[in-house]
Amino acid sequence: MEQYIRQALLEAAPSLFGTAISDSLIQFQLTRRDMEGDLTLVVFPFVKILRCSPQEAGEKLKNWIEQNIAGVSHCIVVNGFLNIVLQKSYWINALNQMQQNAQFGLQSPNSKPTIMVEYSSPNTNKPLHLGHLRNNFLGYSVAEILKANGHKVVRTQVINDRGIHICKSMLAWEKFSPLNENGERETPANTGLKGDKLVGKYYVAFDKALQAEAKTIMQNWQAGNFEDTPAAIQEAVLNFEQAKLGKDEKAQAAIDDKIKELAKNQTSILREAKDMLVKWEARDPQVYLLWTTMNGWVYAGFDQTYNKMGVSFDKLYYESDTFLLGKDQVMQGLASGVFYQKPDGSVWIDLSAEGLDEKLVLRSDGTAVYMTQDIGTAIDRFADYPDLHGMVYTVGNEQDYHFKVLFLILKKLGYTWADNCFHLSYGMVDLPSGKMKSREGTVVDADDLIDEVTLTAKEMTQERGHLEGLSEQERETLYAQIGLGGLKYYLLKVDPKKRMLFNPEESIDLTGNTGPFIQYAHARISTLLAKANYQVQPLASSLDLKAEEQEIIKHLAIFPVTLEEAAKNYSPAVIANYIYELVKLYNTFYQSVKIIIEPDQELRQLRLTLSAVVQQTIAHGLKLLGIEAPQRM
RNA sequence: GGUCCCGUAGCUCAGCUGGAUAGAGCAACUGCCUUCUAAGCAGUAGGUCUUUGGUUCGAAUCCAAACGGGAUCACCA
């Protein structure tokens, strides 16, 4: 309708205004809920052209629209706004079309270019935590949203399965794992621990040992004992100590950190880890065996967690497979002059012309860094999927700079698709106590959280009791759907870009703007329709509509635009807010009118139809968020 | 220090490319289940949209600065 009036106005402009007008002059918005009207045309832009008061301009537009636009009942001019009231039959017809289209609002599948969406991308040395949950739910949901907008989507992740951090947990396991009576070190099988948890335990053990050894070295340095310390390091330490004199506490602490870094680099345990990395890159059989074994444990653990989370992937990339390609690319780029080499052999790119810094792309010892690997992975993906148009990287905003650099490098290497790469940058998740810090043990474990939320859902669902007739199996499924639904909704309803607060108590709330609130509305409608034995039937356009009913149809009508907006902004929050609003409107309606027990059959059918379309739209919306829509609860 | 992000009710968040009297939820208080699931609904109260300038018919929204918070500037990932 908006488009229709816009077009008509543009065509009629010369006779109406005496001149052609630009499209941007015609600004529509939805009429405020507390005013009469459906669509509002902003009058101010026309005032200049018509050289008259807003009131006069409004009157002129009012008369023209009332006489020339079919479907318009009448218009009201108020405060420089022209509120257009559509005929009731317009909304009945809209509802009729919605009920006949089970895919209402969705674009036809695979009608748009292929997009790859990357999310999760964990390290294989620690279990998934709350931050990963936001990441995974976001990525999964954005993939669903792009699909619903007609894109072909490939879900993927890159698994950071190599590098110094992986060697750390491997080494710690070899060094510190106790032997059992069979002479075996700890494994998931003989401890019953989940694989990712077991490996994470040794990653922590490594850090602890590293800290201890570094502390001893620093104490030696304090005491003036520089035995075993290279002269260059000794000099650096002494210089730092010198620099501390006369500085305030904060500056001194910063310098102490730098000294600590130096000490860590002098530890034997870190040297061993580095040696292991070199051996790994040389494919030392023993190191490789250990690596595949321990990674296998982690993957089994991750799979369990992904399963519980309800996320999945179409294709996996392993850093260990792509980093060599990355190195090749760097060498080629070096030859073509995109990169340059320093005397020590390290390879860099100079982005100072773009307002960025110089960035390392290959270490002096020839080993790959994160950037090397990311270059390789990106190129690999476009080679694997010839019709791939673009990529979405779901990665936290602490890596904004990294991705700016990555996309620039890819472009400089000559890959035009670099322009279609997008960093879906999301904010950190804070706890009421502040930031999550692994060292302080405040990290919220993903498995624990999911279990907790499911348990709470169970308790609360049993309290309300709408469970009669459900099997034990069905009940358990329902608890998980509600618990996880609440958690997902809680994490997705906030604009991804924004840093958010995670309050454990609120995340499992059932009332207000929550997942269960929306699921409940869905379940309530489902049982209602079943009881009423609802069948799709065209509605007579002569039916009258109550305000509550019309509000719902109006909101349903913007679902397609909302879905597009969510895709454009890569924002599940847009969908979450939309369905929340829809449910509130529906609940008001539900509470104020009779539906099944309405004696007038035409009215009853209208209200059932409205309920059915709302139910379908809630279900679609929840699916876009990766949330289940229970039939009853 | 350079660069980037953020600042809306006590708390958590909406507020589309500038538009009417800035909205929800939670927490507090009042009502509503012999009628379709009360995980609901209706209502009360709660605001200098951090501050100051600028742009204009009009600014929470755009621009600049200040203040406050965060991220990042590694041969870490």
PDB file of N, CA, C and O (backbone and C1' of nucleotides) in Angstrom, chain A residues 44 81 344 357 360 363-364 435 464 466 495 499 501 517 520 524 527 531 580 588 590-591 593 596 633, chain B residues 7 12-14 19-21 24-26 35-42 57 70-73 75-77:
ATOM      1  N   PHE A  44       5.571  17.753   6.450  1.00  0.00           N
ATOM      2  CA  PHE A  44       6.573  18.827   6.447  1.00  0.00           C
ATOM      3  C   PHE A  44       7.362  18.982   5.152  1.00  0.00           C
ATOM      4  O   PHE A  44       7.542  20.102   4.666  1.00  0.00           O
ATOM      5  N   PHE A  81       1.023  16.005  10.216  1.00  0.00           N
ATOM      6  CA  PHE A  81       1.046  14.616   9.787  1.00  0.00           C
ATOM      7  C   PHE A  81      -0.282  14.289   9.143  1.00  0.00           C
ATOM      8  O   PHE A  81      -1.320  14.830   9.543  1.00  0.00           O
ATOM      9  N   ASP A 344      65.216 -10.344   9.897  1.00  0.00           N
ATOM     10  CA  ASP A 344      65.180 -11.594  10.667  1.00  0.00           C
ATOM     11  C   ASP A 344      64.338 -12.668  10.000  1.00  0.00           C
ATOM     12  O   ASP A 344      64.177 -13.754  10.526  1.00  0.00           O
ATOM     13  N   ASP A 357      48.335  -0.169  11.194  1.00  0.00           N
ATOM     14  CA  ASP A 357      49.758  -0.329  11.484  1.00  0.00           C
ATOM     15  C   ASP A 357      50.412  -1.327  10.544  1.00  0.00           C
ATOM     16  O   ASP A 357      49.801  -1.802   9.609  1.00  0.00           O
ATOM     17  N   LEU A 360      52.235  -8.338  11.412  1.00  0.00           N
ATOM     18  CA  LEU A 360      53.001  -9.553  11.144  1.00  0.00           C
ATOM     19  C   LEU A 360      52.109 -10.613  10.496  1.00  0.00           C
ATOM     20  O   LEU A 360      50.987 -10.837  10.942  1.00  0.00           O
ATOM     21  N   ARG A 363      55.962 -15.559  11.255  1.00  0.00           N
ATOM     22  CA  ARG A 363      57.039 -15.369  12.242  1.00  0.00           C
ATOM     23  C   ARG A 363      58.408 -15.577  11.614  1.00  0.00           C
ATOM     24  O   ARG A 363      58.534 -16.201  10.564  1.00  0.00           O
ATOM     25  N   SER A 364      59.434 -15.095  12.328  1.00  0.00           N
ATOM     26  CA  SER A 364      60.795 -15.224  11.811  1.00  0.00           C
ATOM     27  C   SER A 364      61.220 -16.682  11.726  1.00  0.00           C
ATOM     28  O   SER A 364      62.052 -17.036  10.899  1.00  0.00           O
ATOM     29  N   LYS A 435      33.614  -8.777  34.548  1.00  0.00           N
ATOM     30  CA  LYS A 435      34.042  -9.587  33.405  1.00  0.00           C
ATOM     31  C   LYS A 435      34.267 -11.034  33.811  1.00  0.00           C
ATOM     32  O   LYS A 435      34.623 -11.321  34.941  1.00  0.00           O
ATOM     33  N   ARG A 464       3.573 -25.288  37.469  1.00  0.00           N
ATOM     34  CA  ARG A 464       2.356 -24.817  36.774  1.00  0.00           C
ATOM     35  C   ARG A 464       1.483 -25.982  36.345  1.00  0.00           C
ATOM     36  O   ARG A 464       0.278 -25.837  36.269  1.00  0.00           O
ATOM     37  N   HIS A 466       0.880 -28.263  33.257  1.00  0.00           N
ATOM     38  CA  HIS A 466      -0.028 -28.518  32.135  1.00  0.00           C
ATOM     39  C   HIS A 466       0.517 -29.760  31.473  1.00  0.00           C
ATOM     40  O   HIS A 466       0.761 -29.793  30.282  1.00  0.00           O
ATOM     41  N   ASP A 495      20.726  -6.332  21.018  1.00  0.00           N
ATOM     42  CA  ASP A 495      21.480  -5.988  19.812  1.00  0.00           C
ATOM     43  C   ASP A 495      22.879  -6.606  19.874  1.00  0.00           C
ATOM     44  O   ASP A 495      23.617  -6.366  20.815  1.00  0.00           O
ATOM     45  N   ARG A 499      27.601  -4.820  24.139  1.00  0.00           N
ATOM     46  CA  ARG A 499      28.045  -5.567  25.299  1.00  0.00           C
ATOM     47  C   ARG A 499      26.819  -5.795  26.164  1.00  0.00           C
ATOM     48  O   ARG A 499      25.959  -4.933  26.273  1.00  0.00           O
ATOM     49  N   LEU A 501      24.811  -7.686  29.759  1.00  0.00           N
ATOM     50  CA  LEU A 501      24.964  -8.239  31.088  1.00  0.00           C
ATOM     51  C   LEU A 501      24.202  -9.552  31.179  1.00  0.00           C
ATOM     52  O   LEU A 501      23.038  -9.629  30.800  1.00  0.00           O
ATOM     53  N   PHE A 517       7.801 -16.915  27.735  1.00  0.00           N
ATOM     54  CA  PHE A 517       6.597 -16.093  27.542  1.00  0.00           C
ATOM     55  C   PHE A 517       6.069 -16.277  26.121  1.00  0.00           C
ATOM     56  O   PHE A 517       4.870 -16.452  25.895  1.00  0.00           O
ATOM     57  N   TYR A 520       4.979 -19.883  25.479  1.00  0.00           N
ATOM     58  CA  TYR A 520       3.687 -20.099  26.137  1.00  0.00           C
ATOM     59  C   TYR A 520       2.538 -19.652  25.247  1.00  0.00           C
ATOM     60  O   TYR A 520       1.530 -20.355  25.111  1.00  0.00           O
ATOM     61  N   ARG A 524      -0.358 -22.004  23.879  1.00  0.00           N
ATOM     62  CA  ARG A 524      -1.744 -21.701  24.198  1.00  0.00           C
ATOM     63  C   ARG A 524      -2.588 -21.642  22.919  1.00  0.00           C
ATOM     64  O   ARG A 524      -3.688 -22.178  22.871  1.00  0.00           O
ATOM     65  N   THR A 527      -3.143 -25.318  21.460  1.00  0.00           N
ATOM     66  CA  THR A 527      -4.206 -26.121  22.060  1.00  0.00           C
ATOM     67  C   THR A 527      -5.580 -25.530  21.733  1.00  0.00           C
ATOM     68  O   THR A 527      -6.543 -26.259  21.527  1.00  0.00           O
ATOM     69  N   LYS A 531      -8.505 -27.614  19.914  1.00  0.00           N
ATOM     70  CA  LYS A 531      -9.834 -27.760  20.524  1.00  0.00           C
ATOM     71  C   LYS A 531     -10.935 -27.271  19.592  1.00  0.00           C
ATOM     72  O   LYS A 531     -12.034 -27.829  19.564  1.00  0.00           O
ATOM     73  N   TYR A 580       8.041 -10.587  20.233  1.00  0.00           N
ATOM     74  CA  TYR A 580       7.606 -10.177  21.568  1.00  0.00           C
ATOM     75  C   TYR A 580       6.419  -9.220  21.449  1.00  0.00           C
ATOM     76  O   TYR A 580       5.412  -9.353  22.139  1.00  0.00           O
ATOM     77  N   THR A 588      -3.308  -9.450  24.595  1.00  0.00           N
ATOM     78  CA  THR A 588      -4.339  -8.462  24.897  1.00  0.00           C
ATOM     79  C   THR A 588      -5.652  -8.865  24.239  1.00  0.00           C
ATOM     80  O   THR A 588      -6.716  -8.843  24.867  1.00  0.00           O
ATOM     81  N   TYR A 590      -6.481 -11.899  23.181  1.00  0.00           N
ATOM     82  CA  TYR A 590      -6.932 -13.171  23.756  1.00  0.00           C
ATOM     83  C   TYR A 590      -7.712 -12.959  25.045  1.00  0.00           C
ATOM     84  O   TYR A 590      -8.682 -13.638  25.340  1.00  0.00           O
ATOM     85  N   GLN A 591      -7.212 -11.978  25.809  1.00  0.00           N
ATOM     86  CA  GLN A 591      -7.798 -11.717  27.114  1.00  0.00           C
ATOM     87  C   GLN A 591      -9.113 -10.926  27.027  1.00  0.00           C
ATOM     88  O   GLN A 591      -9.892 -10.906  27.949  1.00  0.00           O
ATOM     89  N   VAL A 593     -11.403 -10.924  24.199  1.00  0.00           N
ATOM     90  CA  VAL A 593     -12.516 -11.400  23.369  1.00  0.00           C
ATOM     91  C   VAL A 593     -12.727 -12.907  23.537  1.00  0.00           C
ATOM     92  O   VAL A 593     -11.847 -13.611  24.030  1.00  0.00           O
ATOM     93  N   ILE A 596     -13.167 -19.469  20.867  1.00  0.00           N
ATOM     94  CA  ILE A 596     -13.919 -20.700  20.596  1.00  0.00           C
ATOM     95  C   ILE A 596     -15.384 -20.531  20.970  1.00  0.00           C
ATOM     96  O   ILE A 596     -16.285 -21.017  20.292  1.00  0.00           O
ATOM     97  N   MET A 633       2.383 -26.418  26.934  1.00  0.00           N
ATOM     98  CA  MET A 633       3.304 -26.288  28.073  1.00  0.00           C
ATOM     99  C   MET A 633       2.572 -25.756  29.293  1.00  0.00           C
ATOM    100  O   MET A 633       1.423 -25.361  29.194  1.00  0.00           O
TER     101      MET A 633
ATOM    102  P     G B   7      24.756   3.796  23.592  1.00  0.00           P
ATOM    103  O5'   G B   7      25.003   4.314  25.075  1.00  0.00           O
ATOM    104  C5'   G B   7      24.737   3.450  26.182  1.00  0.00           C
ATOM    105  C4'   G B   7      24.973   4.194  27.483  1.00  0.00           C
ATOM    106  C3'   G B   7      24.066   5.399  27.695  1.00  0.00           C
ATOM    107  O3'   G B   7      23.684   5.499  29.061  1.00  0.00           O
ATOM    108  C1'   G B   7      26.338   6.086  27.729  1.00  0.00           C
ATOM    109  P     U B  12      21.945  -2.277  34.458  1.00  0.00           P
ATOM    110  O5'   U B  12      21.002  -3.259  33.639  1.00  0.00           O
ATOM    111  C5'   U B  12      21.148  -4.664  33.774  1.00  0.00           C
ATOM    112  C4'   U B  12      20.222  -5.366  32.813  1.00  0.00           C
ATOM    113  C3'   U B  12      20.318  -4.886  31.370  1.00  0.00           C
ATOM    114  O3'   U B  12      21.405  -5.503  30.697  1.00  0.00           O
ATOM    115  C1'   U B  12      18.044  -5.031  32.002  1.00  0.00           C
ATOM    116  P     C B  13      21.975  -4.831  29.354  1.00  0.00           P
ATOM    117  O5'   C B  13      20.733  -4.997  28.378  1.00  0.00           O
ATOM    118  C5'   C B  13      20.457  -4.027  27.386  1.00  0.00           C
ATOM    119  C4'   C B  13      19.073  -4.274  26.881  1.00  0.00           C
ATOM    120  C3'   C B  13      18.652  -3.455  25.674  1.00  0.00           C
ATOM    121  O3'   C B  13      19.105  -4.059  24.477  1.00  0.00           O
ATOM    122  C1'   C B  13      16.942  -3.385  27.296  1.00  0.00           C
ATOM    123  P     A B  14      19.243  -3.201  23.154  1.00  0.00           P
ATOM    124  O5'   A B  14      17.756  -3.251  22.611  1.00  0.00           O
ATOM    125  C5'   A B  14      16.981  -2.089  22.637  1.00  0.00           C
ATOM    126  C4'   A B  14      15.651  -2.357  22.024  1.00  0.00           C
ATOM    127  C3'   A B  14      15.309  -1.381  20.907  1.00  0.00           C
ATOM    128  O3'   A B  14      15.680  -1.868  19.650  1.00  0.00           O
ATOM    129  C1'   A B  14      13.649  -1.291  22.576  1.00  0.00           C
ATOM    130  P     G B  19      13.048   9.906  13.579  1.00  0.00           P
ATOM    131  O5'   G B  19      12.205  11.108  14.140  1.00  0.00           O
ATOM    132  C5'   G B  19      10.882  10.805  14.616  1.00  0.00           C
ATOM    133  C4'   G B  19      10.089  12.068  14.597  1.00  0.00           C
ATOM    134  C3'   G B  19       8.604  11.742  14.428  1.00  0.00           C
ATOM    135  O3'   G B  19       7.876  12.442  15.417  1.00  0.00           O
ATOM    136  C1'   G B  19       9.313  13.360  12.822  1.00  0.00           C
ATOM    137  P     A B  20       8.064  11.828  16.957  1.00  0.00           P
ATOM    138  O5'   A B  20       6.951  12.760  17.581  1.00  0.00           O
ATOM    139  C5'   A B  20       7.084  14.180  17.517  1.00  0.00           C
ATOM    140  C4'   A B  20       5.708  14.782  17.629  1.00  0.00           C
ATOM    141  C3'   A B  20       4.940  14.291  18.857  1.00  0.00           C
ATOM    142  O3'   A B  20       4.173  15.375  19.360  1.00  0.00           O
ATOM    143  C1'   A B  20       3.744  13.754  16.891  1.00  0.00           C
ATOM    144  P     U B  21       4.847  16.273  20.480  1.00  0.00           P
ATOM    145  O5'   U B  21       4.796  15.320  21.772  1.00  0.00           O
ATOM    146  C5'   U B  21       5.328  15.786  22.993  1.00  0.00           C
ATOM    147  C4'   U B  21       4.995  14.800  24.093  1.00  0.00           C
ATOM    148  C3'   U B  21       5.493  13.368  23.843  1.00  0.00           C
ATOM    149  O3'   U B  21       5.903  12.812  25.090  1.00  0.00           O
ATOM    150  C1'   U B  21       3.154  13.363  24.149  1.00  0.00           C
ATOM    151  P     A B  24       4.564   1.228  27.279  1.00  0.00           P
ATOM    152  O5'   A B  24       5.085  -0.241  27.012  1.00  0.00           O
ATOM    153  C5'   A B  24       5.842  -0.868  27.975  1.00  0.00           C
ATOM    154  C4'   A B  24       6.511  -2.068  27.391  1.00  0.00           C
ATOM    155  C3'   A B  24       6.933  -3.025  28.472  1.00  0.00           C
ATOM    156  O3'   A B  24       5.891  -3.948  28.719  1.00  0.00           O
ATOM    157  C1'   A B  24       8.815  -2.445  27.175  1.00  0.00           C
ATOM    158  P     G B  25       5.435  -4.230  30.220  1.00  0.00           P
ATOM    159  O5'   G B  25       6.605  -5.175  30.731  1.00  0.00           O
ATOM    160  C5'   G B  25       6.818  -6.432  30.098  1.00  0.00           C
ATOM    161  C4'   G B  25       8.157  -6.982  30.491  1.00  0.00           C
ATOM    162  C3'   G B  25       8.415  -7.033  31.994  1.00  0.00           C
ATOM    163  O3'   G B  25       7.828  -8.174  32.572  1.00  0.00           O
ATOM    164  C1'   G B  25      10.282  -6.080  30.925  1.00  0.00           C
ATOM    165  P     C B  26       7.297  -8.136  34.065  1.00  0.00           P
ATOM    166  O5'   C B  26       8.661  -8.036  34.891  1.00  0.00           O
ATOM    167  C5'   C B  26       9.587  -9.117  34.872  1.00  0.00           C
ATOM    168  C4'   C B  26      10.837  -8.736  35.620  1.00  0.00           C
ATOM    169  C3'   C B  26      10.611  -8.253  37.044  1.00  0.00           C
ATOM    170  O3'   C B  26      10.467  -9.347  37.937  1.00  0.00           O
ATOM    171  C1'   C B  26      12.087  -6.774  35.951  1.00  0.00           C
ATOM    172  P     U B  35     -14.280 -20.189  35.047  1.00  0.00           P
ATOM    173  O5'   U B  35     -15.538 -20.080  34.088  1.00  0.00           O
ATOM    174  C5'   U B  35     -15.840 -21.140  33.158  1.00  0.00           C
ATOM    175  C4'   U B  35     -15.755 -20.621  31.752  1.00  0.00           C
ATOM    176  C3'   U B  35     -14.343 -20.341  31.246  1.00  0.00           C
ATOM    177  O3'   U B  35     -13.744 -21.528  30.748  1.00  0.00           O
ATOM    178  C1'   U B  35     -15.797 -18.537  30.669  1.00  0.00           C
ATOM    179  P     C B  36     -12.132 -21.617  30.708  1.00  0.00           P
ATOM    180  O5'   C B  36     -11.882 -21.480  29.151  1.00  0.00           O
ATOM    181  C5'   C B  36     -12.341 -22.527  28.271  1.00  0.00           C
ATOM    182  C4'   C B  36     -11.577 -22.488  26.971  1.00  0.00           C
ATOM    183  C3'   C B  36     -10.069 -22.302  27.116  1.00  0.00           C
ATOM    184  O3'   C B  36      -9.464 -23.570  27.259  1.00  0.00           O
ATOM    185  C1'   C B  36     -10.968 -20.929  25.350  1.00  0.00           C
ATOM    186  P     U B  37      -7.804 -23.749  27.203  1.00  0.00           P
ATOM    187  O5'   U B  37      -7.130 -22.627  28.146  1.00  0.00           O
ATOM    188  C5'   U B  37      -7.330 -22.629  29.540  1.00  0.00           C
ATOM    189  C4'   U B  37      -6.013 -22.346  30.214  1.00  0.00           C
ATOM    190  C3'   U B  37      -5.433 -20.994  29.858  1.00  0.00           C
ATOM    191  O3'   U B  37      -5.050 -20.347  31.076  1.00  0.00           O
ATOM    192  C1'   U B  37      -3.803 -22.693  29.570  1.00  0.00           C
ATOM    193  P     A B  38      -5.496 -18.820  31.297  1.00  0.00           P
ATOM    194  O5'   A B  38      -4.437 -18.235  32.328  1.00  0.00           O
ATOM    195  C5'   A B  38      -3.174 -17.800  31.872  1.00  0.00           C
ATOM    196  C4'   A B  38      -2.351 -17.406  33.072  1.00  0.00           C
ATOM    197  C3'   A B  38      -2.321 -18.466  34.154  1.00  0.00           C
ATOM    198  O3'   A B  38      -1.060 -18.484  34.797  1.00  0.00           O
ATOM    199  C1'   A B  38      -3.222 -16.462  35.005  1.00  0.00           C
ATOM    200  P     A B  39       0.087 -19.486  34.323  1.00  0.00           P
ATOM    201  O5'   A B  39       1.175 -18.538  33.665  1.00  0.00           O
ATOM    202  C5'   A B  39       1.883 -17.603  34.453  1.00  0.00           C
ATOM    203  C4'   A B  39       3.161 -17.246  33.743  1.00  0.00           C
ATOM    204  C3'   A B  39       2.929 -16.711  32.341  1.00  0.00           C
ATOM    205  O3'   A B  39       3.956 -15.775  32.010  1.00  0.00           O
ATOM    206  C1'   A B  39       4.149 -18.720  32.206  1.00  0.00           C
ATOM    207  P     G B  40       3.576 -14.215  32.124  1.00  0.00           P
ATOM    208  O5'   G B  40       2.080 -14.142  31.568  1.00  0.00           O
ATOM    209  C5'   G B  40       1.810 -14.333  30.181  1.00  0.00           C
ATOM    210  C4'   G B  40       0.354 -14.132  29.908  1.00  0.00           C
ATOM    211  C3'   G B  40      -0.134 -12.712  30.127  1.00  0.00           C
ATOM    212  O3'   G B  40       0.103 -11.901  28.993  1.00  0.00           O
ATOM    213  C1'   G B  40      -1.580 -14.200  31.237  1.00  0.00           C
ATOM    214  P     C B  41       0.406 -10.360  29.173  1.00  0.00           P
ATOM    215  O5'   C B  41      -1.042  -9.819  29.511  1.00  0.00           O
ATOM    216  C5'   C B  41      -2.070  -9.859  28.534  1.00  0.00           C
ATOM    217  C4'   C B  41      -3.351  -9.339  29.118  1.00  0.00           C
ATOM    218  C3'   C B  41      -3.288  -7.916  29.642  1.00  0.00           C
ATOM    219  O3'   C B  41      -3.437  -6.969  28.602  1.00  0.00           O
ATOM    220  C1'   C B  41      -4.326  -9.284  31.247  1.00  0.00           C
ATOM    221  P     A B  42      -2.740  -5.522  28.725  1.00  0.00           P
ATOM    222  O5'   A B  42      -3.692  -4.811  29.780  1.00  0.00           O
ATOM    223  C5'   A B  42      -5.035  -4.539  29.449  1.00  0.00           C
ATOM    224  C4'   A B  42      -5.739  -3.915  30.624  1.00  0.00           C
ATOM    225  C3'   A B  42      -5.036  -2.698  31.213  1.00  0.00           C
ATOM    226  O3'   A B  42      -5.310  -1.518  30.495  1.00  0.00           O
ATOM    227  C1'   A B  42      -5.663  -4.171  32.940  1.00  0.00           C
ATOM    228  P     C B  57      15.077  24.931   8.003  1.00  0.00           P
ATOM    229  O5'   C B  57      14.057  24.750   9.208  1.00  0.00           O
ATOM    230  C5'   C B  57      13.356  25.859   9.761  1.00  0.00           C
ATOM    231  C4'   C B  57      12.156  25.352  10.520  1.00  0.00           C
ATOM    232  C3'   C B  57      12.491  24.295  11.574  1.00  0.00           C
ATOM    233  O3'   C B  57      12.847  24.887  12.806  1.00  0.00           O
ATOM    234  C1'   C B  57      10.716  23.523  10.212  1.00  0.00           C
ATOM    235  P     G B  70      36.393   0.347  32.593  1.00  0.00           P
ATOM    236  O5'   G B  70      36.215  -0.353  31.179  1.00  0.00           O
ATOM    237  C5'   G B  70      35.395  -1.510  31.056  1.00  0.00           C
ATOM    238  C4'   G B  70      35.158  -1.845  29.610  1.00  0.00           C
ATOM    239  C3'   G B  70      36.386  -2.211  28.784  1.00  0.00           C
ATOM    240  O3'   G B  70      36.850  -3.515  29.035  1.00  0.00           O
ATOM    241  C1'   G B  70      34.978  -0.784  27.525  1.00  0.00           C
ATOM    242  P     A B  71      38.364  -3.877  28.704  1.00  0.00           P
ATOM    243  O5'   A B  71      38.381  -3.950  27.116  1.00  0.00           O
ATOM    244  C5'   A B  71      37.657  -4.976  26.444  1.00  0.00           C
ATOM    245  C4'   A B  71      37.760  -4.758  24.956  1.00  0.00           C
ATOM    246  C3'   A B  71      39.170  -4.778  24.395  1.00  0.00           C
ATOM    247  O3'   A B  71      39.641  -6.094  24.181  1.00  0.00           O
ATOM    248  C1'   A B  71      38.011  -2.907  23.536  1.00  0.00           C
ATOM    249  P     U B  72      41.155  -6.434  24.388  1.00  0.00           P
ATOM    250  O5'   U B  72      41.814  -5.764  23.114  1.00  0.00           O
ATOM    251  C5'   U B  72      41.424  -6.143  21.803  1.00  0.00           C
ATOM    252  C4'   U B  72      42.009  -5.178  20.815  1.00  0.00           C
ATOM    253  C3'   U B  72      43.502  -4.956  20.959  1.00  0.00           C
ATOM    254  O3'   U B  72      44.226  -5.983  20.303  1.00  0.00           O
ATOM    255  C1'   U B  72      42.421  -2.863  20.767  1.00  0.00           C
ATOM    256  P     C B  73      45.798  -6.121  20.522  1.00  0.00           P
ATOM    257  O5'   C B  73      46.258  -4.852  19.672  1.00  0.00           O
ATOM    258  C5'   C B  73      47.404  -4.865  18.859  1.00  0.00           C
ATOM    259  C4'   C B  73      47.755  -3.447  18.516  1.00  0.00           C
ATOM    260  C3'   C B  73      49.030  -2.943  19.155  1.00  0.00           C
ATOM    261  O3'   C B  73      50.177  -3.384  18.450  1.00  0.00           O
ATOM    262  C1'   C B  73      47.356  -1.309  19.388  1.00  0.00           C
ATOM    263  P     C B  75      54.989  -8.777  17.994  1.00  0.00           P
ATOM    264  O5'   C B  75      55.372 -10.199  17.459  1.00  0.00           O
ATOM    265  C5'   C B  75      54.355 -10.940  16.855  1.00  0.00           C
ATOM    266  C4'   C B  75      54.740 -12.388  16.826  1.00  0.00           C
ATOM    267  C3'   C B  75      55.288 -12.890  18.171  1.00  0.00           C
ATOM    268  O3'   C B  75      54.874 -14.226  18.300  1.00  0.00           O
ATOM    269  C1'   C B  75      56.950 -13.067  16.462  1.00  0.00           C
ATOM    270  P     C B  76      54.296 -14.895  19.535  1.00  0.00           P
ATOM    271  O5'   C B  76      53.029 -14.064  20.064  1.00  0.00           O
ATOM    272  C5'   C B  76      51.783 -14.245  19.455  1.00  0.00           C
ATOM    273  C4'   C B  76      50.867 -14.946  20.431  1.00  0.00           C
ATOM    274  C3'   C B  76      49.674 -15.611  19.784  1.00  0.00           C
ATOM    275  O3'   C B  76      50.030 -16.885  19.296  1.00  0.00           O
ATOM    276  C1'   C B  76      48.976 -14.351  21.662  1.00  0.00           C
ATOM    277  P     A B  77      49.372 -17.413  17.948  1.00  0.00           P
ATOM    278  O5'   A B  77      47.846 -17.570  18.341  1.00  0.00           O
ATOM    279  C5'   A B  77      47.435 -18.562  19.257  1.00  0.00           C
ATOM    280  C4'   A B  77      45.981 -18.319  19.579  1.00  0.00           C
ATOM    281  C3'   A B  77      45.068 -18.292  18.358  1.00  0.00           C
ATOM    282  O3'   A B  77      44.626 -19.579  18.003  1.00  0.00           O
ATOM    283  C1'   A B  77      44.667 -16.378  19.684  1.00  0.00           C
TER     284        A B  77
END
